[in-house]
Short mmCIF file of C-alpha atoms in Angstrom, two decimals:
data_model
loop_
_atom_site.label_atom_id
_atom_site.label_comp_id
_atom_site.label_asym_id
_atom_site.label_seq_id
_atom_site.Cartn_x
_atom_site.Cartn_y
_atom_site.Cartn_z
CA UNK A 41 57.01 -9.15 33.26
CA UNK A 42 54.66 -12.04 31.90
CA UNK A 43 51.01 -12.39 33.36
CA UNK A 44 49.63 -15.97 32.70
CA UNK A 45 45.85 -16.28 33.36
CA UNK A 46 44.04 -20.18 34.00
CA UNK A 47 40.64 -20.91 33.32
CA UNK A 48 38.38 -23.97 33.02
CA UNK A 49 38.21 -25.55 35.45
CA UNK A 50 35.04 -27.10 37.00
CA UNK A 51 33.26 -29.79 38.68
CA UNK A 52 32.88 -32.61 36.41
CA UNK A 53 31.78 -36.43 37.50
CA UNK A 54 34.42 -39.05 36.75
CA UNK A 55 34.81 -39.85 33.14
CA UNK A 56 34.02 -36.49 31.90
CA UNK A 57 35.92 -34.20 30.03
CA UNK A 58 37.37 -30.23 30.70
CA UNK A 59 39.14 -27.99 28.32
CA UNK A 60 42.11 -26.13 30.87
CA UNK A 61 43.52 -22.68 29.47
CA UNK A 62 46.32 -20.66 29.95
CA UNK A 63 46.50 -17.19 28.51
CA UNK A 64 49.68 -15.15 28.31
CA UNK A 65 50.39 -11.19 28.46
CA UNK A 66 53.73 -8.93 28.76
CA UNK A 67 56.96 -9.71 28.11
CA UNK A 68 56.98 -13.07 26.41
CA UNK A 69 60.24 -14.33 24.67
CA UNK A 70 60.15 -15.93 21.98
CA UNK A 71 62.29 -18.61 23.56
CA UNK A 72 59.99 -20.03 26.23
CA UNK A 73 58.10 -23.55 27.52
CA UNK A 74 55.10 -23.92 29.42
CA UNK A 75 53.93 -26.17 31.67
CA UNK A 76 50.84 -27.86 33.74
CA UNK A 77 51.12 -28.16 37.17
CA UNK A 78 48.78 -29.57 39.79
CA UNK A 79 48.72 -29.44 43.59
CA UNK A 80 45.86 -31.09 45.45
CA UNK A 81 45.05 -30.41 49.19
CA UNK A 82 48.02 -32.17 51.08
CA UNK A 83 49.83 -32.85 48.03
CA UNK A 84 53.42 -32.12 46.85
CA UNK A 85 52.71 -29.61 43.49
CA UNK A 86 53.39 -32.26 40.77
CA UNK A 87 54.45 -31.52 36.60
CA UNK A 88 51.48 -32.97 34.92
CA UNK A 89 52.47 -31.90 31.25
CA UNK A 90 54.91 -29.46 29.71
CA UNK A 91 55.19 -28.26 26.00
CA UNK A 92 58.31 -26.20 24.11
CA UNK A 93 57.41 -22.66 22.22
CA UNK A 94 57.56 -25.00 19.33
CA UNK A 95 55.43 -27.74 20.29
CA UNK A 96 57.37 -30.41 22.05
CA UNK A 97 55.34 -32.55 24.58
CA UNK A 98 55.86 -34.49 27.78
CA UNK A 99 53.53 -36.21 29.77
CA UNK A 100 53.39 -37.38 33.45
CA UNK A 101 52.85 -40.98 33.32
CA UNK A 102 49.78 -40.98 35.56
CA UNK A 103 47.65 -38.60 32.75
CA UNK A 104 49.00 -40.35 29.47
CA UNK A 105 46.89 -41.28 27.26
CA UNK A 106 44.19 -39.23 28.97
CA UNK A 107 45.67 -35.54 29.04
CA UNK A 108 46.50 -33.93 25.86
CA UNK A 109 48.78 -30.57 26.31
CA UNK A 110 48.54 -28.02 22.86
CA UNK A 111 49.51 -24.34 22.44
CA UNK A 112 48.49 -21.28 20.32
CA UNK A 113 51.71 -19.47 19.88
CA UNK A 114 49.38 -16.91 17.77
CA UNK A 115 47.22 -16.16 20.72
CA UNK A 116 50.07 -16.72 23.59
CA UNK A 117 48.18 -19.86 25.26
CA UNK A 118 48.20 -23.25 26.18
CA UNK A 119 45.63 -25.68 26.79
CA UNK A 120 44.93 -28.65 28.75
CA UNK A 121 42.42 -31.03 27.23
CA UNK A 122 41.37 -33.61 30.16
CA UNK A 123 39.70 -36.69 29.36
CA UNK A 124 38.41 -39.71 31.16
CA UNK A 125 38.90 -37.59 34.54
CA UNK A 126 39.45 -39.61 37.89
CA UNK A 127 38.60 -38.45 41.13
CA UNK A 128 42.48 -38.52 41.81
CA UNK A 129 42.62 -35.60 39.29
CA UNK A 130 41.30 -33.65 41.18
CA UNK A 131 43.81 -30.27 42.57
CA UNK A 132 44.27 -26.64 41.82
CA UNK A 133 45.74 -26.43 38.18
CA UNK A 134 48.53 -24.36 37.41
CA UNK A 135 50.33 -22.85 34.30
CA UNK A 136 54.18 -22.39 34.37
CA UNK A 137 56.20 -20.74 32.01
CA UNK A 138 59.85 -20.30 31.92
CA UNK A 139 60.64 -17.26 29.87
CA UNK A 140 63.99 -17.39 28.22
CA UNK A 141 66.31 -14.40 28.15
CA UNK A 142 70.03 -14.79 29.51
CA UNK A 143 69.00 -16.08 32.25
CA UNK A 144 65.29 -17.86 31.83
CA UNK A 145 62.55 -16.65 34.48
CA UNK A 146 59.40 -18.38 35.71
CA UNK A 147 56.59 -16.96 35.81
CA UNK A 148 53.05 -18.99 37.97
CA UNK A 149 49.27 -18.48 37.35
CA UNK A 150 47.03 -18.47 39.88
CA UNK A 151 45.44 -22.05 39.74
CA UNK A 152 41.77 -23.13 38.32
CA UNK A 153 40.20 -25.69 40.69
CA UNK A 154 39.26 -28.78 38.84
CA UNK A 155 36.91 -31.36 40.83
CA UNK A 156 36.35 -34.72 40.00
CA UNK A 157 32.71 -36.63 41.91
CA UNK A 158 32.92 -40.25 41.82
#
C-alpha cells in the first residue's frame, strides 16, 4: 500500500507563483512514475505533468514553459513548481503514482485546491 500526501496549494492572484508537493509513504517500488493531475469544477481530470523514478519529464502543452515537475527520490516526493499562474489554472491538484510490481498499481492523493484571482 502507498499513501501519497499533496500540499501547497493556495490562493494566489494571476502571475504569481506556488510550490505543489507530493509526499510518499508505504510500499514504494523502486520502479515507479508520478504524475500531476488537475480537475477543475466541471472539468474532465486532465495530466498536467508526469516524471519517471529517474527523472524523465513530460509536460501538458497548456503549462509548458510555466510548470516545472522535479522529484526527491531521497525523500519519496515530487513537486510542482507553478509559475506565471492563470486564472484557468485554477482546479483541485492531484498526485498519481503508478507503482510497478508485476503488474503496476495506481495509487491517488487527495487533491490541494489551487486558486488563481484575476
Amino acid at each position: 500500500q502507498v499513501q501519497l500526501v499533496e500540499s501547497g496549494g493556495g490562493l494566489v492572484q494571476a502571475g504569481g507563483s506556488l510550490r505543489l508537493s507530493c509526499l510518499a509513504s508505504g510500499k514504494i517500488a523502486g520502479n515507479n512514475n508520478m504524475a500531476w493531475y488537475r480537475q477543475a469544477p466541471g472539468r474532465q481530470r486532465e495530466l498536467v505533468a508526469s516524471i519517471t523514478n529517474f527523472g524523465m519529464q513530460e509536460y501538458a502543452d497548456v503549462v509548458k514553459g510555466r510548470f516545472t515537475v522535479s522529484r526527491d527520490n531521497s525523500k519519496n516526493a515530487m513537486f510542482l513548481q507553478m509559475t506565471g499562474l492563470k486564472p484557468e489554472d485554477t482546479a483541485t491538484y492531484y498526485c498519481k503514482m503508478t507503482n510497478w510490481g508485476v503488474a503496476g498499481k495506481i495509487y491517488w492523493g487527495q487533491g490541494t485546491q489551487v486558486t488563481v484571482s484575476s
